[in-house]
Tab-separated table of C-alpha atoms in Angstrom:
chain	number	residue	atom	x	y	z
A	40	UNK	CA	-3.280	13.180	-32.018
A	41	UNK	CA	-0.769	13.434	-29.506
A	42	UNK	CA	2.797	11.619	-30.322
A	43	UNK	CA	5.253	10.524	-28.032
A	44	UNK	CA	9.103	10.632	-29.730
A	45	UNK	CA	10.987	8.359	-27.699
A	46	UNK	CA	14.435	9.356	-27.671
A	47	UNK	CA	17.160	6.406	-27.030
A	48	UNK	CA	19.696	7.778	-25.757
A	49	UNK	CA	17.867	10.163	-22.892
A	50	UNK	CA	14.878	8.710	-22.202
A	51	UNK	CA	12.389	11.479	-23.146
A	52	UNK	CA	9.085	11.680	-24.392
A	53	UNK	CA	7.527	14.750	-26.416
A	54	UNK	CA	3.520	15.562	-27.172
A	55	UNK	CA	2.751	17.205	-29.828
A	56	UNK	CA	-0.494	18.201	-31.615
A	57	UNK	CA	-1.447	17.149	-35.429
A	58	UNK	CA	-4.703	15.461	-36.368
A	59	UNK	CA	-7.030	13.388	-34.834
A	60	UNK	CA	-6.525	10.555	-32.290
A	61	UNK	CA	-5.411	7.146	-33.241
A	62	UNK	CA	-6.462	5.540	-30.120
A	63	UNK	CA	-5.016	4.612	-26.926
A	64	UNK	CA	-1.397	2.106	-26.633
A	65	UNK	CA	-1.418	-0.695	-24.104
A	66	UNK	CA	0.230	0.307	-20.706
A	67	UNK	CA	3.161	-2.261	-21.199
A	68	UNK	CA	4.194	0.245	-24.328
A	69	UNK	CA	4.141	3.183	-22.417
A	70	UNK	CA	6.298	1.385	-19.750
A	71	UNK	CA	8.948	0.463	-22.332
A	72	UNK	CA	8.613	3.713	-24.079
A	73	UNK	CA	9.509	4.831	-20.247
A	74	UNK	CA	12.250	2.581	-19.504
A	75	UNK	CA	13.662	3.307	-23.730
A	76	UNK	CA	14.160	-0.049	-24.652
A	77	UNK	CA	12.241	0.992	-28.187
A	78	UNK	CA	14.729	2.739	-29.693
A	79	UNK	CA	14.112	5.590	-32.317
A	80	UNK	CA	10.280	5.339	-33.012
A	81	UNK	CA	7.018	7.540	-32.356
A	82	UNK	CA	4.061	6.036	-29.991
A	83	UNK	CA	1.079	7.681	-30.935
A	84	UNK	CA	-1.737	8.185	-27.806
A	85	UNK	CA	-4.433	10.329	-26.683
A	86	UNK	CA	-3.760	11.440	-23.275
A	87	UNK	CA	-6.653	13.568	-21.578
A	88	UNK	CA	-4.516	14.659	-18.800
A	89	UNK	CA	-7.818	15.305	-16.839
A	90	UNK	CA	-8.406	11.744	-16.536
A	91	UNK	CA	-4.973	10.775	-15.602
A	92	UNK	CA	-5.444	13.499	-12.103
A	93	UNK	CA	-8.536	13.275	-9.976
A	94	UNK	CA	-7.136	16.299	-8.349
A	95	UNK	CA	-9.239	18.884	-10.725
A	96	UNK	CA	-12.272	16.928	-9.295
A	97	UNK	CA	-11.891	17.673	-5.431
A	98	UNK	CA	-15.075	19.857	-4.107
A	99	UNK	CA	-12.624	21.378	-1.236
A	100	UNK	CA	-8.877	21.701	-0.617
A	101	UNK	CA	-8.305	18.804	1.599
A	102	UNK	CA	-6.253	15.412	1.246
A	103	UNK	CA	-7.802	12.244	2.569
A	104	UNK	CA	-5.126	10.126	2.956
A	105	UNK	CA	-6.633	6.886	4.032
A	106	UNK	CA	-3.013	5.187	4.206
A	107	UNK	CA	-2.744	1.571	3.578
A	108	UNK	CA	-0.035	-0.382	6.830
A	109	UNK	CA	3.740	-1.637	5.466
A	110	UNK	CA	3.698	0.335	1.819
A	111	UNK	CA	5.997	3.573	2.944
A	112	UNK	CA	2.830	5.442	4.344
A	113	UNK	CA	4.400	6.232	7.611
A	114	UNK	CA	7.311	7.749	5.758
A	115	UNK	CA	4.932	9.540	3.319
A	116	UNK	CA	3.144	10.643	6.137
A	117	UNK	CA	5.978	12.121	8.060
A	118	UNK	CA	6.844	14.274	4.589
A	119	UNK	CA	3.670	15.817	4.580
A	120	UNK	CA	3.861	16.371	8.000
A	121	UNK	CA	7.117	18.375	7.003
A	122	UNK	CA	5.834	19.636	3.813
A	123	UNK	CA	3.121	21.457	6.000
A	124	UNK	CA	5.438	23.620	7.485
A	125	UNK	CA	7.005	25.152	4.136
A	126	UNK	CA	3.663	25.186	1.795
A	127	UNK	CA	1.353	26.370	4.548
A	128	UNK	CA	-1.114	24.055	4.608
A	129	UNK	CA	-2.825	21.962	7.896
A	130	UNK	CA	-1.777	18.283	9.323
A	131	UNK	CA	-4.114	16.296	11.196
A	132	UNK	CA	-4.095	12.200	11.772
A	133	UNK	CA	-6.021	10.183	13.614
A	134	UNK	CA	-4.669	9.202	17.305
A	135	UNK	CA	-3.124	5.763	18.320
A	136	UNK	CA	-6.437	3.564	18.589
A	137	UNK	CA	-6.018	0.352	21.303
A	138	UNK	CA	-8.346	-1.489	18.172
A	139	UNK	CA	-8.161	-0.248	14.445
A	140	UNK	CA	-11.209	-0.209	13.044
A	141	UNK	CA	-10.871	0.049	9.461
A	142	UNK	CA	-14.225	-0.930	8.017
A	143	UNK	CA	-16.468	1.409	9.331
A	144	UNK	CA	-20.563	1.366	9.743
A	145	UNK	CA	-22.534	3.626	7.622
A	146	UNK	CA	-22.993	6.212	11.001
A	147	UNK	CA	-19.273	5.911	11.582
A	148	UNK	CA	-18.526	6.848	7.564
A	149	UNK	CA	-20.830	9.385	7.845
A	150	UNK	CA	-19.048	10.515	11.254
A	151	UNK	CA	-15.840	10.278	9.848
A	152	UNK	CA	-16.780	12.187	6.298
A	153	UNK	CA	-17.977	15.019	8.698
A	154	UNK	CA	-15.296	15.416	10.747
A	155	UNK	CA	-12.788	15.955	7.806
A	156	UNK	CA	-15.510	18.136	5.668
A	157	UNK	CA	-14.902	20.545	8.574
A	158	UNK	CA	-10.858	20.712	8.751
A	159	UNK	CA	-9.726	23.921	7.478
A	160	UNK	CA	-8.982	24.191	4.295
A	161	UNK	CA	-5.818	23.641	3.112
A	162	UNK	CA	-5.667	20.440	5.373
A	163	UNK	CA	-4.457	17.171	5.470
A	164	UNK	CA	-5.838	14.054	7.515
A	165	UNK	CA	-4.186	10.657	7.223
A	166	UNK	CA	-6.138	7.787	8.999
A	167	UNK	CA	-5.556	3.529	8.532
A	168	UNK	CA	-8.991	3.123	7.152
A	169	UNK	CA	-11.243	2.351	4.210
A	170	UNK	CA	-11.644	4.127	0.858
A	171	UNK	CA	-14.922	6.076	2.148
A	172	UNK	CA	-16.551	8.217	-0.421
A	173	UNK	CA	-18.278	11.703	1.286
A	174	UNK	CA	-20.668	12.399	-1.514
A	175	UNK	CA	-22.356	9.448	-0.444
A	176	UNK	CA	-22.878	11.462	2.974
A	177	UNK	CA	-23.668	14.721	1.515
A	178	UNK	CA	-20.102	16.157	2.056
A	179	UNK	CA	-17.609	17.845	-0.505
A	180	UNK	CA	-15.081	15.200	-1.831
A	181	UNK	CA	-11.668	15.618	-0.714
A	182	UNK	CA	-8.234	14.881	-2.551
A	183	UNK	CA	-7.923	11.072	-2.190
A	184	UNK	CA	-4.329	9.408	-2.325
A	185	UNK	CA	-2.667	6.460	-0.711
A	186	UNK	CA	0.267	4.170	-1.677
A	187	UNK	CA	0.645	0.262	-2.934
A	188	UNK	CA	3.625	-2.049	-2.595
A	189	UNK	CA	4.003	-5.812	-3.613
A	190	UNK	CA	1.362	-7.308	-2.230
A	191	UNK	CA	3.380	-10.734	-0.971
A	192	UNK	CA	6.508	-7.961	-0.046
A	193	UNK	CA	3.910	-5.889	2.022
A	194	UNK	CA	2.764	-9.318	3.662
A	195	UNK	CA	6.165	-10.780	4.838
A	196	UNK	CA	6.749	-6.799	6.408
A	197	UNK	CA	3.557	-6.723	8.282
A	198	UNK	CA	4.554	-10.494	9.674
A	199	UNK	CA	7.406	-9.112	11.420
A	200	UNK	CA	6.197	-5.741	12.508
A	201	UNK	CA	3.754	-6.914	14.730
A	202	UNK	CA	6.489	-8.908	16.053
A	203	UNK	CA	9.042	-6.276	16.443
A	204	UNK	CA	10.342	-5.882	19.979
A	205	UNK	CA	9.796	-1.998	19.153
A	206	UNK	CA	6.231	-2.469	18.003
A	207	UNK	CA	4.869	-3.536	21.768
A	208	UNK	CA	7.288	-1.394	23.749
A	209	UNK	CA	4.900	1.769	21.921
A	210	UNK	CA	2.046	-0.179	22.105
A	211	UNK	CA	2.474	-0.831	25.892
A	212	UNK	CA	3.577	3.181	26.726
A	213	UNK	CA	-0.089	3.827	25.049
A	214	UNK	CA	-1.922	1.112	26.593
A	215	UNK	CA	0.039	-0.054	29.790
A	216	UNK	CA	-3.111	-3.243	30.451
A	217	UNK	CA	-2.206	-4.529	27.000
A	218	UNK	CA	-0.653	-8.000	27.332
A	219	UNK	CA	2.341	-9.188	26.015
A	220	UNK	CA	2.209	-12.055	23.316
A	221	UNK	CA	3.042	-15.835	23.269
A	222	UNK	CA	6.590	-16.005	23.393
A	223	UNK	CA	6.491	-18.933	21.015
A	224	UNK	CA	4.366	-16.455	18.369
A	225	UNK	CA	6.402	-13.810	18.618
A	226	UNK	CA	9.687	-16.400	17.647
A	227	UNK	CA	7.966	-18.020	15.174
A	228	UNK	CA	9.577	-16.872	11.358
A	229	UNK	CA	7.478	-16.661	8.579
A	230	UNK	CA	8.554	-19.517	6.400
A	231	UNK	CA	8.111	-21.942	9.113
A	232	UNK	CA	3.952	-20.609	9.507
A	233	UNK	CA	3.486	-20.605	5.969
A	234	UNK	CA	4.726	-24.565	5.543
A	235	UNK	CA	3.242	-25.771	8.472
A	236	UNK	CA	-0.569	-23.954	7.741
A	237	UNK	CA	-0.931	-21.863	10.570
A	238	UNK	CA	-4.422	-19.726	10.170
A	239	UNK	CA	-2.321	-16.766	10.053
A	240	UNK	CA	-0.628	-17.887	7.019
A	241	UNK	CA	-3.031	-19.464	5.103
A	242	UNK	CA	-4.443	-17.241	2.133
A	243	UNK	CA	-7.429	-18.699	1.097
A	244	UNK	CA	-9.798	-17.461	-2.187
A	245	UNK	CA	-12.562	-15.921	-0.717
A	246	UNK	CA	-11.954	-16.341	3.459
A	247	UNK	CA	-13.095	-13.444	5.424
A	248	UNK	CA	-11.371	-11.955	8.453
A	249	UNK	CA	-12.119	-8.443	9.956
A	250	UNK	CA	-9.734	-6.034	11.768
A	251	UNK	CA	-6.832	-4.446	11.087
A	252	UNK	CA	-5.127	-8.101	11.564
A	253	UNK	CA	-6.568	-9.648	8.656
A	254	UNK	CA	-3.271	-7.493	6.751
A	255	UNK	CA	-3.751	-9.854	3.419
A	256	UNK	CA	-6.248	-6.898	1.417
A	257	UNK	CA	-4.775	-4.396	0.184
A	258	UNK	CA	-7.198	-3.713	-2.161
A	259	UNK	CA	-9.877	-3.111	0.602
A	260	UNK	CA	-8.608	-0.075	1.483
A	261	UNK	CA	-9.527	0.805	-2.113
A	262	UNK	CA	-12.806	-1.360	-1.892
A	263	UNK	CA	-14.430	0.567	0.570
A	264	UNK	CA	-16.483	-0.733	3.612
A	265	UNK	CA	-19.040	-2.951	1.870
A	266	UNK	CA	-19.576	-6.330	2.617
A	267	UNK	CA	-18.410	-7.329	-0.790
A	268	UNK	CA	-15.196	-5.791	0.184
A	269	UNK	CA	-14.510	-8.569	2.750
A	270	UNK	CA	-13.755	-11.419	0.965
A	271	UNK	CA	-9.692	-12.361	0.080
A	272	UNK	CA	-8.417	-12.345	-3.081
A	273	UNK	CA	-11.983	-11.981	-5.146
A	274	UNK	CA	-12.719	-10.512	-8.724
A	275	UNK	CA	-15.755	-8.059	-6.915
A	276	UNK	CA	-13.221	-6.502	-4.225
A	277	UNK	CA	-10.553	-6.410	-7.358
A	278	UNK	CA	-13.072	-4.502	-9.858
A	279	UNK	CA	-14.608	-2.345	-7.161
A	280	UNK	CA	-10.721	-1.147	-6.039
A	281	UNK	CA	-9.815	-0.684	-9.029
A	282	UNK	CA	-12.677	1.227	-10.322
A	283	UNK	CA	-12.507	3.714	-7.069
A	284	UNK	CA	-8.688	4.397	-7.813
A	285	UNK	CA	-9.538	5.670	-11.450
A	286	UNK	CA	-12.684	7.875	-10.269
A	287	UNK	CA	-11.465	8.999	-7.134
A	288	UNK	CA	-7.875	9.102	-6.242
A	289	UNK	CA	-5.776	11.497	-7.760
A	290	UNK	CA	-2.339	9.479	-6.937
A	291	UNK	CA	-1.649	6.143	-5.421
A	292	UNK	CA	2.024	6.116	-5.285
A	293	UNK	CA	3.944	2.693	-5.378
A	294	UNK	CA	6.811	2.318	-2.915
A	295	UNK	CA	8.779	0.342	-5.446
A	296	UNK	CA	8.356	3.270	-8.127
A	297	UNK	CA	9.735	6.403	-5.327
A	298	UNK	CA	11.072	8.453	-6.906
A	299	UNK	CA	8.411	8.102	-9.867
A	300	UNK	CA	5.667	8.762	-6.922
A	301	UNK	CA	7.458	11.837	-5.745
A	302	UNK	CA	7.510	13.269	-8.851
A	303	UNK	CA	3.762	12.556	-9.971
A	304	UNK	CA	2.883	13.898	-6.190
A	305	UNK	CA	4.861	16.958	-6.649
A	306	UNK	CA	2.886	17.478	-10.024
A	307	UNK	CA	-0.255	16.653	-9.384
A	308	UNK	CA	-0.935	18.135	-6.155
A	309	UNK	CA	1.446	20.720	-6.033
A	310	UNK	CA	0.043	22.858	-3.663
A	311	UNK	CA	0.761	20.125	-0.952
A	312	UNK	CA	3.849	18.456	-2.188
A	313	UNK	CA	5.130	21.492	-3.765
A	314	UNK	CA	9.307	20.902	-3.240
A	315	UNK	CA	8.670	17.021	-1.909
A	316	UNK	CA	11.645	15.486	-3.405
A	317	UNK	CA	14.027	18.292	-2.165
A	318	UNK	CA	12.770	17.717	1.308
A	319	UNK	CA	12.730	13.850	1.181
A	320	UNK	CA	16.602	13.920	-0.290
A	321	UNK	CA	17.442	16.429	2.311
A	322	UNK	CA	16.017	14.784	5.226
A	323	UNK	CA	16.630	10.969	3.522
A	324	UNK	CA	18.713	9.010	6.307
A	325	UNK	CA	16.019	9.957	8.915
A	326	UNK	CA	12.983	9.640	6.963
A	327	UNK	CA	14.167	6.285	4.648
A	328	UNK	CA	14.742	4.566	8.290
A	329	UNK	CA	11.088	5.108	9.907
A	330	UNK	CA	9.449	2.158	10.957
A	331	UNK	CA	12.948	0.079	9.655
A	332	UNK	CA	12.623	-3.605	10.903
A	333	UNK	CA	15.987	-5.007	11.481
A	334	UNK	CA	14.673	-8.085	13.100
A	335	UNK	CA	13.080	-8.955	9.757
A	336	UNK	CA	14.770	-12.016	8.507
A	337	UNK	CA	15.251	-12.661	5.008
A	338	UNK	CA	12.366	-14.951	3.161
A	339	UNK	CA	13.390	-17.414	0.701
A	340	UNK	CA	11.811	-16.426	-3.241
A	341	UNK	CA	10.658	-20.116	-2.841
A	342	UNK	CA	8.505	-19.117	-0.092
A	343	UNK	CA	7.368	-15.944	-1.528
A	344	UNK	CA	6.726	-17.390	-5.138
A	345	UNK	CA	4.411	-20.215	-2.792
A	346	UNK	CA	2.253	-17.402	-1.560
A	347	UNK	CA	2.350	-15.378	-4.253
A	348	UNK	CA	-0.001	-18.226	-6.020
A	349	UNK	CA	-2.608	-17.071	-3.853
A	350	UNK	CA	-2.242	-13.207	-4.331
A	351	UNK	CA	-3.058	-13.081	-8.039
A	352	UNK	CA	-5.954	-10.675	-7.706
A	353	UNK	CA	-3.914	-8.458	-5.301
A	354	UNK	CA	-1.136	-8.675	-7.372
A	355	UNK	CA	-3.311	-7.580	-10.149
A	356	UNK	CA	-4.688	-4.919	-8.570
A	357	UNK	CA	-0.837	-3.848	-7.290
A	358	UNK	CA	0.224	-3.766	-10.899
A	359	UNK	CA	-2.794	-1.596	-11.987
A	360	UNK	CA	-1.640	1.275	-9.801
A	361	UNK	CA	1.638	0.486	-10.824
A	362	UNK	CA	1.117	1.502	-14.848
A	363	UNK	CA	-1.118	4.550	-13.472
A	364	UNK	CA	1.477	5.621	-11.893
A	365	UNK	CA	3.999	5.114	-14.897
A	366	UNK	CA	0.910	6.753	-17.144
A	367	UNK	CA	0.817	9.728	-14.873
A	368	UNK	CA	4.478	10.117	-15.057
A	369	UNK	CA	4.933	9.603	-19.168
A	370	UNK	CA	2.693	12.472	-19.186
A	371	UNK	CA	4.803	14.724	-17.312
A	372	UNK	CA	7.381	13.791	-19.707
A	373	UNK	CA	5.012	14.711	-22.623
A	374	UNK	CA	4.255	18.245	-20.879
A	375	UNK	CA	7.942	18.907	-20.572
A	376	UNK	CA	7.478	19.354	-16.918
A	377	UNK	CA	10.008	16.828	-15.681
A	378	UNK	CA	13.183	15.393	-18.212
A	379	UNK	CA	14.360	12.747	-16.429
């Protein structure tokens, strides 16, 4: 038995060893016992640390970091790219594409599993696509992590970043043909297209869309590329993303929890993200502003509470990474490895 002694007045948790194991404490306990709002008491819980980080299972020394669009990736991204330089370790991503495919055929998986299998070990390789799972192909499984965000906060941003003057200015130095947008979309706030219908807008149990556009599913970058995987806001996609975070990734971060993610990143993987927080806090005004939107207007909590009514699944699945995360962290606390 493992028992956590939750100190009031610092926040601190402390494993020790006596006995056998009493069982396992809901996830809402460990996040008070977290937060110390249960003053002066044990928790008792068996934490295998093993199953809390996937890292231990990798077959070679290489991240897949199959980032998920509007959750902090690009910032994330830009850290490793940093962190690669001082730890020693290679950074690959995959170039600007004119059409993101992100739900791949079977030959493209396969493609795709091979072309990572051969980086260099230590390596990194960050790409917008799928969970895809290289056993399946015959290939040594990589280091899997990604981030979440709130799913209806992570809709509203992708809403206006497709609509940032910015976002076509790039888009149009890559690929000069590309036309420009309906004036009239590009004006058009979010509030007004979720009360008046528009397809765009509409989240709808079940409705399938393809393409990086259809930026509802978060959880089918977890899913993977089956055909199940498709459908919005559905108990299969839910179970199936859920069930690949706990056997395969060794962190999905949340960008609400930061500082929480840096720290179970750091710990976890350390031979990537070995000194992360010092060189996010060091380099924080550059790297807290990439990919910024100031032309994002402010959404009413009316209007986000409306569409949130269609998200529960995704919100479900958001707030399952979210108490990993917290799990994963609690257990650093327990290990003495981080106090605060």
């Amino acid at each position: 038995m493992r028992e956590f002694s939750v100190s009031e007045s610092v926040n601190t948790v402390v494993i020790t060893t006596a006995g056998e194991a009493t069982g396992s404490i809901p996830s809402k306990i460990v996040m008070a016992a977290l937060a110390g709002t249960i003053p002066q008491r044990v928790i008792t819980e068996e934490i295998d640390v093993s199953e809390l980080n996937n890292t231990a299972k990798a077959q070679k020394d290489v991240i897949f970091f199959n980032r998920v669009p509007k959750v902090g990736s690009q910032t994330i991204m830009e850290l490793i790219r940093r962190l690669s330089h001082r730890n020693g370790f290679n950074f690959h991503r995959d170039k600007v594409q004119r059409v993101e495919s992100i739900r791949l055929a079977p030959r493209d998986e396969s493609y795709l599993a091979q072309v990572v299998s051969n980086y260099e070990p230590p390596s990194v390789y960050v790409k917008h696509v799928c969970f895809t799972n290289f056993t399946k192909y015959g290939y040594p499984s990589p280091i899997y992590i990604n981030l979440v965000r709130d799913p209806v906060e992570r809709v509203i941003s992708w809403y206006y970043y497709i609509r940032a003057p910015w976002y076509y200015v790039e888009r149009k130095q890559v690929f000069p043909d590309l036309p420009l947008p309906d004036p009239n979309w590009l004006k058009k706030d979010f509030e007004t297209c979720v009360l008046r219908g528009d397809r765009e807008c509409r989240f709808i149990e079940g409705e399938t869309r393809e393409g990086i556009g259809d930026h509802r599913r978060q959880t089918l970058f977890f899913c993977g590329h089956d055909e199940e995987c498709t459908p919005f806001n559905t108990v299969g996609a839910l179970q199936r993303a859920k069930a690949a975070v706990e056997r395969h990734y060794a962190v999905v971060g949340v960008l609400e929890d930061f500082n929480k993610t840096l720290s179970v990143f750091e710990h976890y993987i350390p031979r990537f993200f070995r000194g992360a927080s010092e060189v996010y806090w060091e380099a924080s005004h550059s790297l807290s502003k990439i990919n910024k939107n100031l032309y994002k207007p402010t959404v009413s909590e009316e209007i986000k509470n409306l569409v949130r009514k269609n998200f529960t699944r995704e919100t479900e699945f958001y707030q399952f990474c979210r108490q990993r995360l917290h799990k994963q962290y609690v257990a650093l606390h327990g290990l003495g490895l981080i106090s605060n």
